[in-house]
Amino acid sequence: MTNPENNVHTNTKAYVQILGTGMDTQETSPSVLLCFDKERFIFNAGEGLQRFCMEYKIKLSQVDHICLTRVCSETAGGLPVSGLLLTLAGMKDESPQSAGKVQIWGPPNLNLLVNAMKTFVPHAVMKNKNCIPQSGSALVPPLHAEELRADGKFKAVSISAILLSPTHFAGSHFSPNDTSIVYICKLHDITGKVDKDKAKACGLNPGRKLGQLQKGFSVKSDFLDIEVHPDDVIGPTIPGPIVLIVDCPTEPHAQELLSAQALEAYYSDSQSNSPDTTKVVNCIIHLGPATVINSPVYEKWMGKFDSAQHIMARTPRKHETTPILVSSAKIGTRLHYLCPQLFPAPSLPSVGDDVGTPHIKGSACGIFAENLLKFTLRPPRDMGLDRSSVENPTTSSVFIEELLSEIPEIADAAKNISKFWHKPKDEVELSNRQDSGDVVTEEPSKFSAPRCLENVQRDDLEIVFLGTGSSVPSKYRNVSSIHVNLFSKGGLLLDCGEGTLAQLKRRYGIIGADSAVRNLKCIWISHIHADHHAGVARILALRRDLLKGVAHDRILVIGPKQVGEFLMEYIKLEDLDMLFLDCKSTTVAAWDNMEADSMYVESRDHTLLTSLSEDSPLQHCSKKMKLSTPVDDITLLKCFRKVLSEAGLVRLISFPVVHCPDTEAFGVILESAERMNHDKVVPGWKVVYSGDTRPCSQVIEASLGATILIHEATFEDGLVEEAIARNHSTIKEAIEVGDSAGAYRVILTHFSQRYPKVPALDEVSMQTTCIAFDLMSVNLADLPVLPKVLPYLKLLFRNSG
């Protein structure tokens, strides 16, 4: 008897679609969307998924299931983004109960990720996780379990899974956390159509009995003394298409795949297949890297499918010039045209020789994936590749042509800006500022350049804004992260929101970003909100891989204790090669204790902690000779002092700010060492980052005499009440903090995503201030001209909403 659930209409639409091949950044595994009329599955949720879906108007609100092929930062980094799960929950019906509508599936170590995320994601959002057991080759319970069907789930498809768990190969050790999953997605069969002539011959009237026959039930003839069976009047069943989602991260996984008995029924040469039971695979989406897909073992496995369409979703192609995030790239290109000194050209991938399509035996065919490429599964007449959603190639020249057509005077503006970099520094400081015909003569003396800029070199300090938006990523701004580039002395990250790695690659290119990550000295996190730290695991995992086999120190991560709790749980999932230091150990009070403990340790002939130099600004601290810090913490502080020394910093001080009512939040001070300039001592620079905060005395005190104050400006000036309610600052409040502290330059960031491009600004108070954009790079040598660019930015965005 035909399964009654298999009464699927032939016009039902179904397809699989590639969401982000990773070609422009290569930072994560691509995602795959399996879409039906009333049900959606996403396979893997790497960093950037939410931003990608915003760019291409893919409705995450309709996603019901997230299926992970592996559990690691590469495949699941987008889950906690501010978070994707929180966003999905809010889109459903904006109630905590709605979170339960999004199911998460993955291998057994999914529990480890969930436990780590519970440190900052509400438990209600994480309650519907489903770990696929290690022991079976099919889901137990399967994805189409009865309790899911009761809610209308899995009516169009059945999904099973095969776990690949290599143990030892060529001396390499694999742990249970290295398990990957092959998902087998089979759409339900379509029941054949009623043959009206046969029905009439069997004495059946049109109506209910024909419907019963289509559902697989036998009926009595209306006019003849016979029982009519479905096969008597119903045409042949159309088999449901089968799609495989395959993730083989290593060759040992590929060997496991080749030996998996559970897949034998799907092979074209399977002896167990008969014409009635054959399982024809229509499409296979390969998520593994090119090195694995091109291996002999993997090619042998691919050759077992005669008629399947193979889609290599992660294989890079040479000469790829179309960015994935077109909206962001368009703005970046326009900014670069206007002011290349502050806005370097967005980097496109630098891939070597083309990676050849794997050699597949038989009649199977393989292609490289393109973003938004579809493979149609239903209706049957349309089955096959569908490129209708694939974007046409777009280059920077197209963006520039559009800009010059839209704002013709922008060409002259770019020429005017270029002149700022060809004037002597003192002339720049005193030159007139052009702003829509208004001329402001000599700058007030309080805006004079600080001494730390005397004869400053361009390889001293550059601040790169990797993310300047708040809360969740958007088309135009990513979430918070700042790369403090110290050039030959390494670099630091101040906050590390989701997508930080991708932004590093867009700024520096793939090779340059790898170098930046490899040379990181420290990552400092302001607070536990996901938009400030959800990208840290991906950065740490990449650094671990880049330095594998090379002598190196573990990187120091500094943050509130809640961030440490998350990381301590997460390293149960994958090693991050890091040390954690609580922000409280880097406050002014902690520096006092550090000085005292340093003297104590030295007096006992220990060398756990390097003492502060005689000219340290903290020599006024307590000299009491007793050990106030546990020995384990002193070891961390020794690492901390080494980091500062290598980075050319004399201080990194965390200070509490007013933001989280139920948890800790901090800002940070960075101070560089003095330097010599023609036998004259030049003081070091001072950079202050507020993190998320209300205007407060702590930030003002920390920013006294700052060379640069980076302050959050989440809300427009008319939204003071909302800023107070959410413990953020308005643009005007942030500027006033900088003015009260006498900061030389104030750079505003962390804008509400309701301002996708440029916020409303008070021109009167902008003589020391600039607005940050993603990938904006502010060199210490360029600080004198920084505010002078602002009027031209307003020209560039004059047509923005």
CSV table of C-alpha atoms in Angstrom, one decimal, residues 243-576:
chain,number,residue,atom,x,y,z
A,243,VAL,CA,20.2,15.0,-1.9
A,244,LEU,CA,23.4,14.3,0.0
A,245,ILE,CA,25.1,17.0,2.1
A,246,VAL,CA,28.6,15.7,2.5
A,247,ASP,CA,31.3,17.3,4.8
A,248,CYS,CA,34.7,15.6,4.7
A,249,PRO,CA,37.2,17.9,6.4
A,250,THR,CA,40.1,15.5,6.1
A,251,GLU,CA,41.2,12.5,4.0
A,252,PRO,CA,40.6,10.1,7.0
A,253,HIS,CA,37.0,11.3,6.9
A,254,ALA,CA,37.0,10.5,3.2
A,255,GLN,CA,38.2,7.0,3.9
A,256,GLU,CA,35.4,6.5,6.5
A,257,LEU,CA,33.0,7.8,3.9
A,258,LEU,CA,34.2,5.3,1.3
A,259,SER,CA,33.8,2.4,3.7
A,260,ALA,CA,30.3,3.5,5.1
A,261,GLN,CA,28.0,0.5,4.5
A,262,ALA,CA,24.9,2.6,5.1
A,263,LEU,CA,25.6,4.4,1.8
A,264,GLU,CA,25.9,1.3,-0.4
A,265,ALA,CA,22.1,1.3,-1.2
A,266,TYR,CA,22.6,4.7,-2.9
A,267,TYR,CA,25.5,3.6,-5.2
A,268,SER,CA,24.8,3.2,-8.9
A,269,ASP,CA,26.5,-0.2,-9.0
A,270,SER,CA,25.0,-1.5,-5.8
A,271,GLN,CA,24.0,-5.2,-6.1
A,272,SER,CA,21.3,-4.7,-3.5
A,273,ASN,CA,19.4,-2.4,-5.8
A,274,SER,CA,16.5,-3.7,-7.8
A,275,PRO,CA,14.4,-1.7,-10.2
A,276,ASP,CA,11.8,-1.4,-7.5
A,277,THR,CA,14.1,-0.4,-4.6
A,278,THR,CA,16.8,1.6,-6.4
A,279,LYS,CA,17.7,4.8,-4.7
A,280,VAL,CA,18.9,7.3,-7.2
A,281,VAL,CA,20.9,10.3,-5.8
A,282,ASN,CA,20.1,13.4,-7.8
A,283,CYS,CA,22.4,16.0,-6.2
A,284,ILE,CA,25.5,15.9,-3.9
A,285,ILE,CA,26.7,19.1,-2.3
A,286,HIS,CA,30.3,18.8,-1.2
A,287,LEU,CA,31.4,21.0,1.8
A,288,GLY,CA,34.9,19.7,2.1
A,289,PRO,CA,38.1,21.6,1.1
A,290,ALA,CA,39.6,21.2,-2.3
A,291,THR,CA,42.5,19.2,-1.0
A,292,VAL,CA,40.1,16.5,0.2
A,293,ILE,CA,37.7,16.6,-2.8
A,294,ASN,CA,40.6,16.1,-5.2
A,295,SER,CA,42.1,13.2,-3.3
A,296,PRO,CA,42.0,9.8,-5.0
A,297,VAL,CA,39.9,8.3,-2.1
A,298,TYR,CA,37.3,11.0,-2.5
A,299,GLU,CA,37.2,10.9,-6.3
A,300,LYS,CA,36.7,7.1,-6.1
A,301,TRP,CA,33.7,7.6,-3.8
A,302,MET,CA,32.2,10.3,-6.1
A,303,GLY,CA,32.5,7.9,-9.0
A,304,LYS,CA,30.0,5.6,-7.4
A,305,PHE,CA,27.1,8.0,-8.4
A,306,ASP,CA,26.5,7.8,-12.1
A,307,SER,CA,23.8,10.4,-12.6
A,308,ALA,CA,24.2,12.7,-9.6
A,309,GLN,CA,24.9,16.4,-10.0
A,310,HIS,CA,28.0,17.2,-7.9
A,311,ILE,CA,28.3,20.7,-6.5
A,312,MET,CA,31.6,21.7,-5.0
A,313,ALA,CA,30.5,24.4,-2.6
A,314,ARG,CA,33.9,25.3,-1.1
A,315,THR,CA,36.3,25.0,-3.9
A,316,PRO,CA,37.9,28.4,-4.8
A,317,ARG,CA,38.1,29.8,-8.3
A,318,LYS,CA,40.7,32.0,-9.7
A,319,HIS,CA,39.8,35.6,-10.9
A,320,GLU,CA,36.7,35.8,-8.7
A,321,THR,CA,36.0,39.5,-8.7
A,322,THR,CA,32.4,39.7,-7.4
A,323,PRO,CA,32.2,40.3,-3.6
A,324,ILE,CA,29.6,38.3,-1.6
A,325,LEU,CA,28.4,41.3,0.4
A,326,VAL,CA,27.7,43.7,-2.5
A,327,SER,CA,26.1,46.5,-0.4
A,328,SER,CA,29.1,46.7,1.9
A,329,ALA,CA,31.6,46.5,-0.9
A,330,LYS,CA,29.8,49.3,-2.8
A,331,ILE,CA,30.1,51.6,0.2
A,332,GLY,CA,33.7,50.6,0.7
A,333,THR,CA,34.6,51.3,-2.9
A,334,ARG,CA,32.9,54.7,-2.8
A,335,LEU,CA,34.8,55.6,0.4
A,336,HIS,CA,38.0,54.5,-1.2
A,337,TYR,CA,37.4,56.6,-4.2
A,338,LEU,CA,36.8,59.6,-2.0
A,339,CYS,CA,39.6,59.1,0.4
A,340,PRO,CA,42.0,56.2,-0.2
A,341,GLN,CA,44.2,57.3,2.6
A,342,LEU,CA,41.6,56.4,5.2
A,343,PHE,CA,39.7,53.8,3.2
A,344,PRO,CA,42.0,51.3,1.5
A,345,ALA,CA,40.4,49.4,-1.4
A,346,PRO,CA,38.4,46.4,-0.2
A,347,SER,CA,40.4,43.2,-0.8
A,348,LEU,CA,39.2,40.5,-3.1
A,349,PRO,CA,40.5,37.0,-2.9
A,350,SER,CA,43.9,36.1,-4.0
A,351,VAL,CA,43.7,32.5,-5.1
A,352,GLY,CA,46.4,30.6,-6.9
A,353,ASP,CA,45.9,28.4,-9.9
A,354,ASP,CA,42.4,27.2,-10.6
A,355,VAL,CA,41.5,24.1,-8.7
A,356,GLY,CA,40.5,21.5,-11.2
A,357,THR,CA,37.2,19.8,-11.1
A,358,PRO,CA,37.7,16.3,-9.6
A,359,HIS,CA,38.0,13.5,-12.1
A,360,ILE,CA,34.7,11.5,-11.7
A,361,LYS,CA,34.4,8.1,-13.3
A,362,GLY,CA,31.2,7.3,-15.1
A,363,SER,CA,28.6,9.8,-16.3
A,364,ALA,CA,28.4,12.0,-13.2
A,365,CYS,CA,29.2,15.7,-13.6
A,366,GLY,CA,30.6,18.2,-11.2
A,367,ILE,CA,30.6,22.0,-11.0
A,368,PHE,CA,32.0,24.8,-8.8
A,369,ALA,CA,29.3,26.4,-6.7
A,370,GLU,CA,28.2,30.0,-7.1
A,371,ASN,CA,26.5,32.1,-4.5
A,372,LEU,CA,22.7,31.5,-4.5
A,373,LEU,CA,23.1,28.7,-7.0
A,374,LYS,CA,20.0,26.4,-6.8
A,375,PHE,CA,19.3,22.8,-7.6
A,376,THR,CA,15.6,22.5,-8.2
A,377,LEU,CA,14.0,19.3,-6.8
A,378,ARG,CA,10.3,19.9,-7.4
A,379,PRO,CA,8.4,20.2,-9.6
A,380,PRO,CA,9.9,17.2,-11.4
A,381,ARG,CA,9.8,18.9,-14.8
A,382,ASP,CA,12.2,21.6,-13.5
A,383,MET,CA,14.7,19.4,-11.8
A,384,GLY,CA,18.3,20.5,-12.3
A,385,LEU,CA,20.6,23.5,-11.9
A,386,ASP,CA,19.0,26.9,-11.6
A,387,ARG,CA,21.2,30.0,-11.9
A,388,SER,CA,18.4,32.5,-12.0
A,389,SER,CA,19.3,33.8,-8.5
A,390,VAL,CA,23.0,34.0,-9.1
A,391,GLU,CA,24.2,37.6,-9.2
A,392,ASN,CA,25.8,39.1,-12.3
A,393,PRO,CA,29.5,39.9,-11.9
A,394,THR,CA,30.1,43.3,-10.3
A,395,THR,CA,33.3,45.1,-10.2
A,396,SER,CA,34.5,48.3,-8.4
A,397,SER,CA,34.5,50.2,-11.7
A,398,VAL,CA,30.7,49.7,-11.8
A,399,PHE,CA,30.4,51.2,-8.4
A,400,ILE,CA,32.5,54.2,-9.3
A,401,GLU,CA,30.5,54.9,-12.5
A,402,GLU,CA,27.3,54.9,-10.5
A,403,LEU,CA,28.9,57.2,-7.9
A,404,LEU,CA,30.1,59.8,-10.5
A,405,SER,CA,26.7,59.7,-12.2
A,406,GLU,CA,24.9,60.2,-8.9
A,407,ILE,CA,27.2,62.8,-7.4
A,408,PRO,CA,29.3,64.4,-10.1
A,409,GLU,CA,31.0,66.8,-7.7
A,410,ILE,CA,32.5,63.9,-5.8
A,411,ALA,CA,35.5,63.9,-8.2
A,412,ASP,CA,36.5,67.4,-7.2
A,413,ALA,CA,35.9,66.4,-3.5
A,414,ALA,CA,38.4,63.6,-3.9
A,415,LYS,CA,41.0,65.9,-5.3
A,416,ASN,CA,40.5,68.4,-2.5
A,417,ILE,CA,40.9,65.6,0.1
A,418,SER,CA,44.1,64.4,-1.5
A,419,LYS,CA,45.6,67.9,-1.0
A,420,PHE,CA,45.4,67.3,2.8
A,421,TRP,CA,48.1,64.7,2.5
A,422,HIS,CA,50.4,66.9,0.5
A,423,LYS,CA,50.6,69.8,3.0
A,424,PRO,CA,53.1,70.2,5.7
A,425,LYS,CA,51.7,68.9,9.0
A,426,ASP,CA,51.8,72.3,10.7
A,427,GLU,CA,50.0,73.9,7.7
A,428,VAL,CA,47.3,71.1,7.9
A,429,GLU,CA,46.7,72.0,11.6
A,430,LEU,CA,46.2,75.7,10.8
A,431,SER,CA,44.6,75.5,7.4
A,432,ASN,CA,41.1,76.5,6.7
A,433,ARG,CA,38.4,73.9,6.8
A,434,GLN,CA,36.1,73.8,3.7
A,435,ASP,CA,32.6,72.9,4.4
A,436,SER,CA,29.8,73.8,2.0
A,437,GLY,CA,31.3,77.3,1.5
A,438,ASP,CA,31.8,77.9,5.2
A,439,VAL,CA,35.4,78.8,6.2
A,440,VAL,CA,36.6,78.2,9.7
A,441,THR,CA,39.9,79.9,10.1
A,442,GLU,CA,42.7,78.9,12.5
A,443,GLU,CA,41.8,76.0,14.8
A,444,PRO,CA,41.7,76.9,18.5
A,445,SER,CA,44.9,76.2,20.4
A,446,LYS,CA,43.3,73.4,22.4
A,447,PHE,CA,43.1,71.4,19.1
A,448,SER,CA,46.8,71.7,18.5
A,449,ALA,CA,48.5,68.4,17.8
A,450,PRO,CA,50.0,66.6,20.8
A,451,ARG,CA,53.7,66.0,21.1
A,452,CYS,CA,53.4,62.3,20.5
A,453,LEU,CA,52.7,63.2,16.8
A,454,GLU,CA,56.1,64.9,16.4
A,455,ASN,CA,57.8,63.3,13.4
A,456,VAL,CA,55.6,60.3,13.8
A,457,GLN,CA,56.2,57.4,11.3
A,458,ARG,CA,53.5,55.6,9.5
A,459,ASP,CA,54.6,52.2,10.9
A,460,ASP,CA,53.9,53.3,14.5
A,461,LEU,CA,50.1,52.8,14.9
A,462,GLU,CA,47.1,52.2,12.7
A,463,ILE,CA,43.6,51.6,14.0
A,464,VAL,CA,41.5,49.5,11.7
A,465,PHE,CA,37.7,49.5,12.3
A,466,LEU,CA,36.6,46.0,11.4
A,467,GLY,CA,33.0,46.5,12.7
A,468,THR,CA,31.2,49.7,13.5
A,469,GLY,CA,27.6,48.6,14.0
A,470,SER,CA,25.7,47.5,17.1
A,471,SER,CA,23.7,44.5,18.2
A,472,VAL,CA,23.5,42.4,15.0
A,473,PRO,CA,25.4,42.5,11.7
A,474,SER,CA,23.8,44.4,8.8
A,475,LYS,CA,24.3,44.9,5.1
A,476,TYR,CA,26.5,47.9,5.7
A,477,ARG,CA,28.1,47.5,9.1
A,478,ASN,CA,29.5,44.5,10.9
A,479,VAL,CA,29.4,44.2,14.7
A,480,SER,CA,32.2,45.5,17.0
A,481,SER,CA,35.9,44.9,16.4
A,482,ILE,CA,39.0,47.0,16.2
A,483,HIS,CA,42.4,45.9,15.0
A,484,VAL,CA,45.2,47.9,16.6
A,485,ASN,CA,48.0,47.4,14.1
A,486,LEU,CA,51.4,47.9,15.7
A,487,PHE,CA,53.2,46.8,12.5
A,488,SER,CA,56.5,45.1,13.4
A,489,LYS,CA,55.4,44.8,17.0
A,490,GLY,CA,52.3,42.8,16.2
A,491,GLY,CA,48.7,43.8,16.9
A,492,LEU,CA,45.7,43.6,19.3
A,493,LEU,CA,42.0,43.2,18.8
A,494,LEU,CA,39.7,45.3,20.9
A,495,ASP,CA,36.4,43.3,20.9
A,496,CYS,CA,35.9,40.5,18.4
A,497,GLY,CA,32.3,40.3,17.2
A,498,GLU,CA,31.1,37.7,14.7
A,499,GLY,CA,32.6,38.1,11.3
A,500,THR,CA,35.9,39.7,12.5
A,501,LEU,CA,38.0,37.2,10.6
A,502,ALA,CA,36.0,37.9,7.4
A,503,GLN,CA,36.6,41.6,7.9
A,504,LEU,CA,40.3,41.1,8.4
A,505,LYS,CA,40.4,39.3,5.1
A,506,ARG,CA,38.5,42.0,3.3
A,507,ARG,CA,40.9,44.6,4.7
A,508,TYR,CA,44.2,42.8,4.3
A,509,GLY,CA,43.5,40.0,1.9
A,510,ILE,CA,43.7,36.3,2.7
A,511,ILE,CA,47.5,36.2,3.2
A,512,GLY,CA,47.6,39.5,5.0
A,513,ALA,CA,44.8,38.5,7.4
A,514,ASP,CA,46.6,35.2,8.2
A,515,SER,CA,49.7,37.3,9.0
A,516,ALA,CA,47.6,39.7,11.2
A,517,VAL,CA,46.1,36.8,13.1
A,518,ARG,CA,49.4,35.0,13.5
A,519,ASN,CA,51.0,38.2,15.0
A,520,LEU,CA,48.2,39.0,17.4
A,521,LYS,CA,49.6,39.7,20.9
A,522,CYS,CA,46.3,40.0,22.7
A,523,ILE,CA,42.5,40.0,22.3
A,524,TRP,CA,40.7,42.3,24.7
A,525,ILE,CA,36.9,41.9,25.2
A,526,SER,CA,34.8,44.6,26.8
A,527,HIS,CA,31.7,42.6,27.9
A,528,ILE,CA,29.7,39.4,27.4
A,529,HIS,CA,27.2,40.6,24.8
A,530,ALA,CA,27.7,38.4,21.7
A,531,ASP,CA,28.2,41.3,19.2
A,532,HIS,CA,31.5,42.0,21.0
A,533,HIS,CA,33.0,38.5,21.4
A,534,ALA,CA,31.2,35.9,19.2
A,535,GLY,CA,34.0,35.9,16.6
A,536,VAL,CA,36.8,35.2,19.1
A,537,ALA,CA,36.7,31.4,18.8
A,538,ARG,CA,37.1,31.5,15.0
A,539,ILE,CA,40.1,33.8,15.3
A,540,LEU,CA,41.7,31.7,18.0
A,541,ALA,CA,41.1,28.5,16.0
A,542,LEU,CA,42.7,30.0,12.9
A,543,ARG,CA,45.8,31.2,14.9
A,544,ARG,CA,46.1,27.7,16.4
A,545,ASP,CA,46.2,26.2,12.9
A,546,LEU,CA,48.5,28.8,11.5
A,547,LEU,CA,51.1,28.2,14.3
A,548,LYS,CA,50.8,24.4,14.4
A,549,GLY,CA,54.3,23.0,14.5
A,550,VAL,CA,55.9,26.4,15.2
A,551,ALA,CA,57.2,27.4,18.6
A,552,HIS,CA,55.0,30.1,20.0
A,553,ASP,CA,53.3,31.4,23.1
A,554,ARG,CA,49.6,30.9,23.8
A,555,ILE,CA,47.7,34.1,23.0
A,556,LEU,CA,46.3,36.1,25.9
A,557,VAL,CA,42.6,36.9,26.0
A,558,ILE,CA,41.5,39.6,28.4
A,559,GLY,CA,37.9,40.0,29.3
A,560,PRO,CA,35.2,39.9,32.0
A,561,LYS,CA,34.9,36.7,33.9
A,562,GLN,CA,31.7,35.7,31.9
A,563,VAL,CA,33.8,35.7,28.7
A,564,GLY,CA,36.3,33.5,30.5
A,565,GLU,CA,33.5,31.1,31.5
A,566,PHE,CA,32.4,30.9,27.9
A,567,LEU,CA,35.9,30.2,26.7
A,568,MET,CA,36.6,27.6,29.4
A,569,GLU,CA,33.5,25.7,28.3
A,570,TYR,CA,34.2,26.1,24.6
A,571,ILE,CA,37.7,24.6,24.8
A,572,LYS,CA,36.1,21.3,25.7
A,573,LEU,CA,34.9,21.4,22.1
A,574,GLU,CA,38.2,22.5,20.4
A,575,ASP,CA,41.5,23.7,21.7
A,576,LEU,CA,42.0,27.4,21.3
